[in-house]
Coordinates of C-alpha atoms in Angstrom, one line a residue:
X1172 CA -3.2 -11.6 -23.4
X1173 CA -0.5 -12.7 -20.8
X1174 CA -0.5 -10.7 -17.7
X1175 CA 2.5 -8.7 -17.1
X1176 CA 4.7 -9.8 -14.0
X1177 CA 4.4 -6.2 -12.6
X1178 CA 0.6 -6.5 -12.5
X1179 CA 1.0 -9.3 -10.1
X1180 CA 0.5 -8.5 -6.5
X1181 CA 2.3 -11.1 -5.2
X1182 CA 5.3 -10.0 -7.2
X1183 CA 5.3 -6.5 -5.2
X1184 CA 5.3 -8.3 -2.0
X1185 CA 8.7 -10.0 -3.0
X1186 CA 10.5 -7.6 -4.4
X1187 CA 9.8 -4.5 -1.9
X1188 CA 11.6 -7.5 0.3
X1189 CA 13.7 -8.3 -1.6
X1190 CA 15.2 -4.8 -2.1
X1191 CA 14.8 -4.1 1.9
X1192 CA 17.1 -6.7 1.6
X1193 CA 19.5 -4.8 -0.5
X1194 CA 19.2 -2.0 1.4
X1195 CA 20.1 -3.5 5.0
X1196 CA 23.1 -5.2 3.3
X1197 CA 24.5 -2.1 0.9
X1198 CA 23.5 0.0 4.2
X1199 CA 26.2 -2.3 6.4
X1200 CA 28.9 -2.1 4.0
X1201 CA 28.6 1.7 4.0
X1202 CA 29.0 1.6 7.4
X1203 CA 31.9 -0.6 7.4
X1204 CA 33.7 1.9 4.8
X1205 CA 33.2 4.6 7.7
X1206 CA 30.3 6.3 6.3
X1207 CA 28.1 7.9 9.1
X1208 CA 24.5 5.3 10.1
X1209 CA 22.3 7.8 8.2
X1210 CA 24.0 8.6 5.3
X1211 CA 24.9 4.7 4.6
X1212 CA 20.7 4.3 5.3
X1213 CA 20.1 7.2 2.8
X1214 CA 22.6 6.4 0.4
X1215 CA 21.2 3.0 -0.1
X1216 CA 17.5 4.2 -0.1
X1217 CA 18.3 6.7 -2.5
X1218 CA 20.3 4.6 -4.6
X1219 CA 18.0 1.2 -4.3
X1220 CA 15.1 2.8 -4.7
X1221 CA 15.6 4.8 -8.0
X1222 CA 17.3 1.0 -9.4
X1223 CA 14.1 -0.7 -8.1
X1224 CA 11.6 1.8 -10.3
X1225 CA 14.6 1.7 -13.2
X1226 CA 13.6 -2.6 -12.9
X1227 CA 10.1 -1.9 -13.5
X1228 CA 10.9 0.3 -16.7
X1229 CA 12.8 -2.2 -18.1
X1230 CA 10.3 -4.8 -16.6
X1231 CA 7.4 -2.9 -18.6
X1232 CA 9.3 -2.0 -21.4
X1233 CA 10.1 -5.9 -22.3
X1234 CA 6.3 -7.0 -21.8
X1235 CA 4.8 -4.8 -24.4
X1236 CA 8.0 -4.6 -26.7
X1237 CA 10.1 -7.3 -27.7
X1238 CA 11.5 -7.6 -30.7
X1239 CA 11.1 -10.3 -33.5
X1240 CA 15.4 -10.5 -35.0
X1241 CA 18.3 -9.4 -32.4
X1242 CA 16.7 -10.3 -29.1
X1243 CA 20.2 -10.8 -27.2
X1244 CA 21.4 -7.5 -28.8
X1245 CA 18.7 -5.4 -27.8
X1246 CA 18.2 -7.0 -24.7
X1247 CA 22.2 -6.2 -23.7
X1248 CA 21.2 -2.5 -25.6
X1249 CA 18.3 -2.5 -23.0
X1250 CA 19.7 -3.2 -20.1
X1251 CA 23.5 -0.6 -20.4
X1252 CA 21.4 2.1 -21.5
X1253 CA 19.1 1.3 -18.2
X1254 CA 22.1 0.8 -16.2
X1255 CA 24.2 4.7 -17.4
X1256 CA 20.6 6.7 -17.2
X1257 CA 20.3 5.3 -13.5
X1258 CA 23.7 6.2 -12.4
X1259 CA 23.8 9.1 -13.9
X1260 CA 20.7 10.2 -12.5
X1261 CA 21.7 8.3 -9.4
X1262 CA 25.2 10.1 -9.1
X1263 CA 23.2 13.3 -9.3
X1264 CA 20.8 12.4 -6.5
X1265 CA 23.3 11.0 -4.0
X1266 CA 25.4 14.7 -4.3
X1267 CA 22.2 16.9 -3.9
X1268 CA 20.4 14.8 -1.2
X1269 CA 23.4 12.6 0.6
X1270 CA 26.8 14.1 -0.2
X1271 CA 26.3 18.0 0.2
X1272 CA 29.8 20.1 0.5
X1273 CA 31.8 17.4 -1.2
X1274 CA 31.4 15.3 2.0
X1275 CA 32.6 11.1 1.2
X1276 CA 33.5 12.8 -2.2
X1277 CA 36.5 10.4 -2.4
X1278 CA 34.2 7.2 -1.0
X1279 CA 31.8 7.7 -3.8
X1280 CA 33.8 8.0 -6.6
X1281 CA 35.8 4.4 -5.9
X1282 CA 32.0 3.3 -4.9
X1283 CA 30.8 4.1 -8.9
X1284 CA 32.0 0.7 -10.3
X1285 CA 31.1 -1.1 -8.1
X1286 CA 27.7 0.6 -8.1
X1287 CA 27.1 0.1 -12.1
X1288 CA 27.9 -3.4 -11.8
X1289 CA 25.3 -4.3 -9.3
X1290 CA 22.9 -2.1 -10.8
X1291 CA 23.6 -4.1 -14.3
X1292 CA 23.6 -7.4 -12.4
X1293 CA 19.6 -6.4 -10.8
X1294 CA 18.8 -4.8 -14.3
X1295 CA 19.8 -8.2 -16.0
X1296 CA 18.3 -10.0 -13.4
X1297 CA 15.0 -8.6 -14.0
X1298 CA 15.0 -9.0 -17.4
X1299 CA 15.4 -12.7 -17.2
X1300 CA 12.9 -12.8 -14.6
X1301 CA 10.4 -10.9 -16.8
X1302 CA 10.9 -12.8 -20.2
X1303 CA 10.4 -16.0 -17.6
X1304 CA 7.7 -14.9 -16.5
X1305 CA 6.6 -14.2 -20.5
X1306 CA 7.6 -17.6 -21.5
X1307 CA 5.1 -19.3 -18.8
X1308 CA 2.1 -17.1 -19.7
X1309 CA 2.5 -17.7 -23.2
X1310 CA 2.6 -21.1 -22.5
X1311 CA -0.4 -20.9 -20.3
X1312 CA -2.2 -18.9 -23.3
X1313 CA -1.4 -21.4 -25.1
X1314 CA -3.1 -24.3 -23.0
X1315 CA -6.0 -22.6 -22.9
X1316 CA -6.2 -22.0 -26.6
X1317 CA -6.0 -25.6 -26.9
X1318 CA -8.3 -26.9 -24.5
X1319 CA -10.7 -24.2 -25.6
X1320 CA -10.8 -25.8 -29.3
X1321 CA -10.6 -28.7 -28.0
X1322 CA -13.8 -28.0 -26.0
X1323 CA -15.6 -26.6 -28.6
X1324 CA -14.4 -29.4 -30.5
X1325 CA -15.7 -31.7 -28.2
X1326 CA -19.0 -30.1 -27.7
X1327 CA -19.7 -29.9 -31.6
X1328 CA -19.0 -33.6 -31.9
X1329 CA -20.9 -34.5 -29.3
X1330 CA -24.0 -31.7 -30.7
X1331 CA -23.5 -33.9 -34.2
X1332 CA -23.9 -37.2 -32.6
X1333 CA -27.1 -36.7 -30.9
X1334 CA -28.3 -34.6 -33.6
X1335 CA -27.6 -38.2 -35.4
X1336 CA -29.3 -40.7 -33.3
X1337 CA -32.8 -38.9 -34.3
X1338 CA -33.1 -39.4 -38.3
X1339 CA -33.1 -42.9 -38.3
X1340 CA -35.6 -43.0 -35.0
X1341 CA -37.7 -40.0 -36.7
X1342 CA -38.1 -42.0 -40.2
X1343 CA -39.2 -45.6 -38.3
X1344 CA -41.9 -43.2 -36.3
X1345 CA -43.1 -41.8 -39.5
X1346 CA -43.8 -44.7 -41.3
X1347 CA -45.5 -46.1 -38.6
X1348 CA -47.6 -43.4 -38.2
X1349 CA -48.4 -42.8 -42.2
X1350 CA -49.3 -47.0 -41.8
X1351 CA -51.7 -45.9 -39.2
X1352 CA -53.7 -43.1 -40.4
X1353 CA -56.4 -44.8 -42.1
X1354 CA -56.1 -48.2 -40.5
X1355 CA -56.1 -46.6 -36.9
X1356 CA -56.0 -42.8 -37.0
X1357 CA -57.0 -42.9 -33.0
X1358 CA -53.3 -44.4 -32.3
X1359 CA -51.9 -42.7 -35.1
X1360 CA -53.4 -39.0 -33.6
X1361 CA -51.9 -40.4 -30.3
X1362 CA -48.7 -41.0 -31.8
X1363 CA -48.0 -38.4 -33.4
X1364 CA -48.7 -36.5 -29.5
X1365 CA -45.8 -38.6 -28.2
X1366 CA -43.3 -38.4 -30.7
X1367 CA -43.8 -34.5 -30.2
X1368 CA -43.3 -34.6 -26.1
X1369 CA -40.2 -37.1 -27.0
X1370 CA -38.9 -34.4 -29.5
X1371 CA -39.4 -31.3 -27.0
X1372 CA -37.9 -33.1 -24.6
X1373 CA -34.6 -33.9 -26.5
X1374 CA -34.4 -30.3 -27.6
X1375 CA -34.0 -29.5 -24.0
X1376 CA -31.4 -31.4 -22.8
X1377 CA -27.7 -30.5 -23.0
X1378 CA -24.8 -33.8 -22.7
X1379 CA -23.0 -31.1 -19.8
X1380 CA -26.7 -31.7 -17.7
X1381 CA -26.5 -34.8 -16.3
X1382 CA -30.0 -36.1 -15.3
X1383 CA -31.1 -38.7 -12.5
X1384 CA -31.3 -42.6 -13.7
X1385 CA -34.7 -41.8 -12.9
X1386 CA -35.4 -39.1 -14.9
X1387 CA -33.5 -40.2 -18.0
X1388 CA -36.5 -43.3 -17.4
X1389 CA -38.9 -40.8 -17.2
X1390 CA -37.9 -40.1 -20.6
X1391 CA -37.0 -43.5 -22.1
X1392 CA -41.5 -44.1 -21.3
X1393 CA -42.1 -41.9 -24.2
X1394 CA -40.0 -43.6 -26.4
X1395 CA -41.4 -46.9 -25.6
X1396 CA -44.9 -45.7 -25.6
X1397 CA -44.3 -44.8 -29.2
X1398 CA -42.5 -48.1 -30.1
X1399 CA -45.6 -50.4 -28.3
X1400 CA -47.8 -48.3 -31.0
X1401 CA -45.8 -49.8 -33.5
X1402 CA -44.8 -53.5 -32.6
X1403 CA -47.6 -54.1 -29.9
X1404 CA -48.2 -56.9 -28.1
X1405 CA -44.6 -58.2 -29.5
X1406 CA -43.0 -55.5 -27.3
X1407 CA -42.5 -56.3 -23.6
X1408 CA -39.7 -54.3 -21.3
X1409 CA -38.7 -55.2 -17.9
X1410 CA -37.3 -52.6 -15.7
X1411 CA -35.0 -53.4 -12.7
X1412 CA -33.5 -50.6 -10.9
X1413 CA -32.3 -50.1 -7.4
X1414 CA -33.5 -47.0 -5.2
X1415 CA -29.8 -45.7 -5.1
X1416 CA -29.2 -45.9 -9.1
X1417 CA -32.2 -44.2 -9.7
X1418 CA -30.9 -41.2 -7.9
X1419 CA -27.3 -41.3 -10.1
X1420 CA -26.6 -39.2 -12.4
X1421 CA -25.8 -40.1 -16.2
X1422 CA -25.5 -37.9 -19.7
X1423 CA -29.0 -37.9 -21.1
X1424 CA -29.6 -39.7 -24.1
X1425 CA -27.9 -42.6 -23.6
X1426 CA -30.6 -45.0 -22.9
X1427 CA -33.0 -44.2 -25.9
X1428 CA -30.2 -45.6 -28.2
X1429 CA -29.5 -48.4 -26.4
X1430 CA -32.9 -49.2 -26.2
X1431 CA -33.6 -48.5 -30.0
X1432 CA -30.6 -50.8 -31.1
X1433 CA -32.1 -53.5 -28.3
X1434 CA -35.4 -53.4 -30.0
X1435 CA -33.8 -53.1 -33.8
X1436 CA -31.7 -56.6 -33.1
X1437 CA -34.7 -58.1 -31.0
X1438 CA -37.6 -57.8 -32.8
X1439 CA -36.7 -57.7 -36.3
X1440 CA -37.6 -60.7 -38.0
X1441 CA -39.6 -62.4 -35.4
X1442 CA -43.6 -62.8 -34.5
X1443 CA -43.9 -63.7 -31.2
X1444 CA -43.6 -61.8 -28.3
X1445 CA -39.9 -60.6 -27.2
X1446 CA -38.5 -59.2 -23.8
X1447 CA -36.3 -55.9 -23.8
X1448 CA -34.5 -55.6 -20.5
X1449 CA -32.8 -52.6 -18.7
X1450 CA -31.0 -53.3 -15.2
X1451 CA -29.8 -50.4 -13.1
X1452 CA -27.4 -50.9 -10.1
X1453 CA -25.1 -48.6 -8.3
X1454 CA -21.5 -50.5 -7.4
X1455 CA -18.2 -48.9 -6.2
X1456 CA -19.1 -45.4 -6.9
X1457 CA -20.3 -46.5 -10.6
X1458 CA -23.6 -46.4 -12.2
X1459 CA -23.8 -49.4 -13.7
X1460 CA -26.2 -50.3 -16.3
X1461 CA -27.1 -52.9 -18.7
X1462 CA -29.6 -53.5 -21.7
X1463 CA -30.6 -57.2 -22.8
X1464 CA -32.4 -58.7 -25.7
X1465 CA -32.7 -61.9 -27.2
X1466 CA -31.8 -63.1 -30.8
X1467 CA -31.3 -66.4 -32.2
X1468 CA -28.6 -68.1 -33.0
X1469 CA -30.0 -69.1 -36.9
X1470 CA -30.8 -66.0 -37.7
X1471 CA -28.7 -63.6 -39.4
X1472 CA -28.7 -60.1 -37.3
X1473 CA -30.3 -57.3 -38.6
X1474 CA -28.0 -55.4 -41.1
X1475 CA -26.8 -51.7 -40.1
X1476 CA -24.0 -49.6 -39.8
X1477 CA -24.5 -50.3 -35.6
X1478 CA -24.4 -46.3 -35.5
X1479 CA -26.3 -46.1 -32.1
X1480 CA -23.6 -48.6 -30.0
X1481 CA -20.4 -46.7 -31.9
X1482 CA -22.0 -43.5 -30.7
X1483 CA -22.6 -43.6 -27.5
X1484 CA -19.3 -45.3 -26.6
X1485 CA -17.9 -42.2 -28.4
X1486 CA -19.7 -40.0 -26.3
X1487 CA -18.8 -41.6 -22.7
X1488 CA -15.0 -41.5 -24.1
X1489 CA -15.8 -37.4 -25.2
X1490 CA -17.3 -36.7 -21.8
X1491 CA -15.2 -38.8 -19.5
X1492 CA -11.8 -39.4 -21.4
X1493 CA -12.3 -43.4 -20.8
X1494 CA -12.7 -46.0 -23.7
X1495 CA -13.6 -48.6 -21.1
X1496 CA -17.3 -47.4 -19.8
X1497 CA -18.6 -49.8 -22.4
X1498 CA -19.1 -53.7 -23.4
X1499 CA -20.9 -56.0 -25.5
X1500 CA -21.4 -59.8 -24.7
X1501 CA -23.4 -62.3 -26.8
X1502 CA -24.4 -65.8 -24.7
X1503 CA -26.8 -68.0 -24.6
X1504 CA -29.1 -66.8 -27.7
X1505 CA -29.0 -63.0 -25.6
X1506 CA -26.9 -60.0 -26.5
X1507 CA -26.1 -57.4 -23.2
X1508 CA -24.7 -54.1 -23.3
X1509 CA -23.6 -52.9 -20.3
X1510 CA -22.1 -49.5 -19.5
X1511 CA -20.5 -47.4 -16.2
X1512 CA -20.9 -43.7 -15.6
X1513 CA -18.4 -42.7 -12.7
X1514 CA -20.6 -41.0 -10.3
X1515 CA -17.7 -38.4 -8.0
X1516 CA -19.6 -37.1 -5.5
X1517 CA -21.3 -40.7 -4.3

């Protein structure tokens, strides 16, 4: 809920001045009407300070009712009523405290016009100030409520595509492992050990945790320990990565993807031995890194829905509000991804 205007300690620090305002400059017309130096000063103390508490009623009264149908009705309703109960009660105030014995009788009553008309002017005032003041909280409110679905948006989309990379990675490891058991139950056993530190691992990490370039490689070994049970000899990967990337932070779970889709596109369909490989360098406060593989020309890429690429350069767009973190070249019989985290505090 909004917070009302009179709750606002900065607000009390303006208007106390701005009604000692009021007060010097009612209290130096009284005197130049020929009312006596203290009786101006009470007069206007009297008089301003009961209209200063009447602008908090109203104030009050406006942020916890308003109605839905006739708001410029009930807001002049309002602010008359407010404006005869203070002079009357004013009026009553000034001849028991200020005026005793009919003193300045004559210098009041001209003064009463003039007096409801300022008093209406500050009462009006107020009330414009205070439905401002309404307007721009709701408005804030409203902001928030928006970027709070939007961040739970975000976070659910972002929940739903990691929870998406695993299935097709989890039904690869499985088969591999099923092919295993009786051929070479030793590597299957072993397996089977890292495709459950791989999984515990994932379950811990959040996309709002950044990690280190080195620790997200930490991580990517266990994934490649349990794709050289599968593939072998055929699987080599070539690491290079400066001593300043490695300490960069990036979202986790970016490189396991890329590395998955590397291996998908470069191994698939051939024999022979193939090279995966993963530079890291830090340039103009960016983390910039890049997967390789090799494919040939003749032969028809492997068929998929290329889930793992479209999902991680939805991710970097989720967490960073950028669609140009990411690129894909193909030359020279190699297909590169390369992608930029923005690193703020390098």
């Amino acid at each position: 809920m909004a917070e009302p205007l009179t709750a606002q300690r900065r607000f009390y620090v303006a208007y106390i001045a701005y009604w000692v305002v009021w007060v010097i400059v009612q209290t130096s017309i009284l005197e130049w009407f020929g009312l006596p130096g203290i009786k101006a000063l009470a007069d206007s103390a009297v008089t301003l300070t009961l209209l200063a508490l009447v602008c908090i009623l109203v104030s009050n009264i406006l942020t916890y009712y308003q109605p839905a149908n006739d708001v410029m009705i009930y807001l002049s309703a309002l602010c008359a009523i407010a404006t005869l109960v203070w002079g009357f009660v004013d009026k009553g105030l000034l001849e028991l405290l200020v005026y005793q014995h009919g003193e300045y009788d004559e210098l009041l009553q001209k003064s009463i016009p003039i007096r409801f008309c300022i008093s209406f002017l500050n009462i009006s005032l107020m009330t414009a100030v205070t439905l401002f003041w309404k307007s721009l909280e709701a408005q804030k409110d409203e902001r928030s409520r928006k970027d709070d679905v939007e961040r739970i948006s975000k976070e659910a989309e972002l929940y739903k595509l990691r929870q998406q990379l695993h299935p097709h990675f989890l039904f690869n490891s499985l088969n591999s492992i099923n092919a295993l058991i009786h051929s070479r139950p030793e590597q299957a056993r072993m397996m089977v050990q890292q495709l459950s530190e791989f999984l515990r691992g994932t379950l811990k990490r959040e996309d709002n945790q950044m990690v280190t370039v080195g620790e997200e490689l930490q991580y990517l070994k266990l994934y490649l320990e349990i794709e050289k049970v599968r593939f072998g000899y055929r699987l080599k990967t070539i690491f290079d990565t400066t001593e300043d990337a490695l300490n960069c932070r990036m979202p986790p779970l970016i490189l396991q993807p890329l590395m998955e889709n590397a291996i998908k596109f470069g191994l698939y369909g051939t024999t022979g031995e193939v090279e995966i490989g993963l530079r890291a360098r830090k340039a103009d406060h960016y983390l910039v890194v890049a997967v390789s593989n090799p494919y040939e020309n003749d032969m028809q890429m492997q068929s998929g829905t290329g889930f793992g690429l479209k999902s991680i350069r939805r991710r970097l767009y989720l967490l960073y509000g950028r669609d140009d973190l990411m690129e894909i070249n193909q030359s020279n019989n190699t297909f590169i991804v390369i992608f930029r985290i923005p690193q703020y505090n390098a």
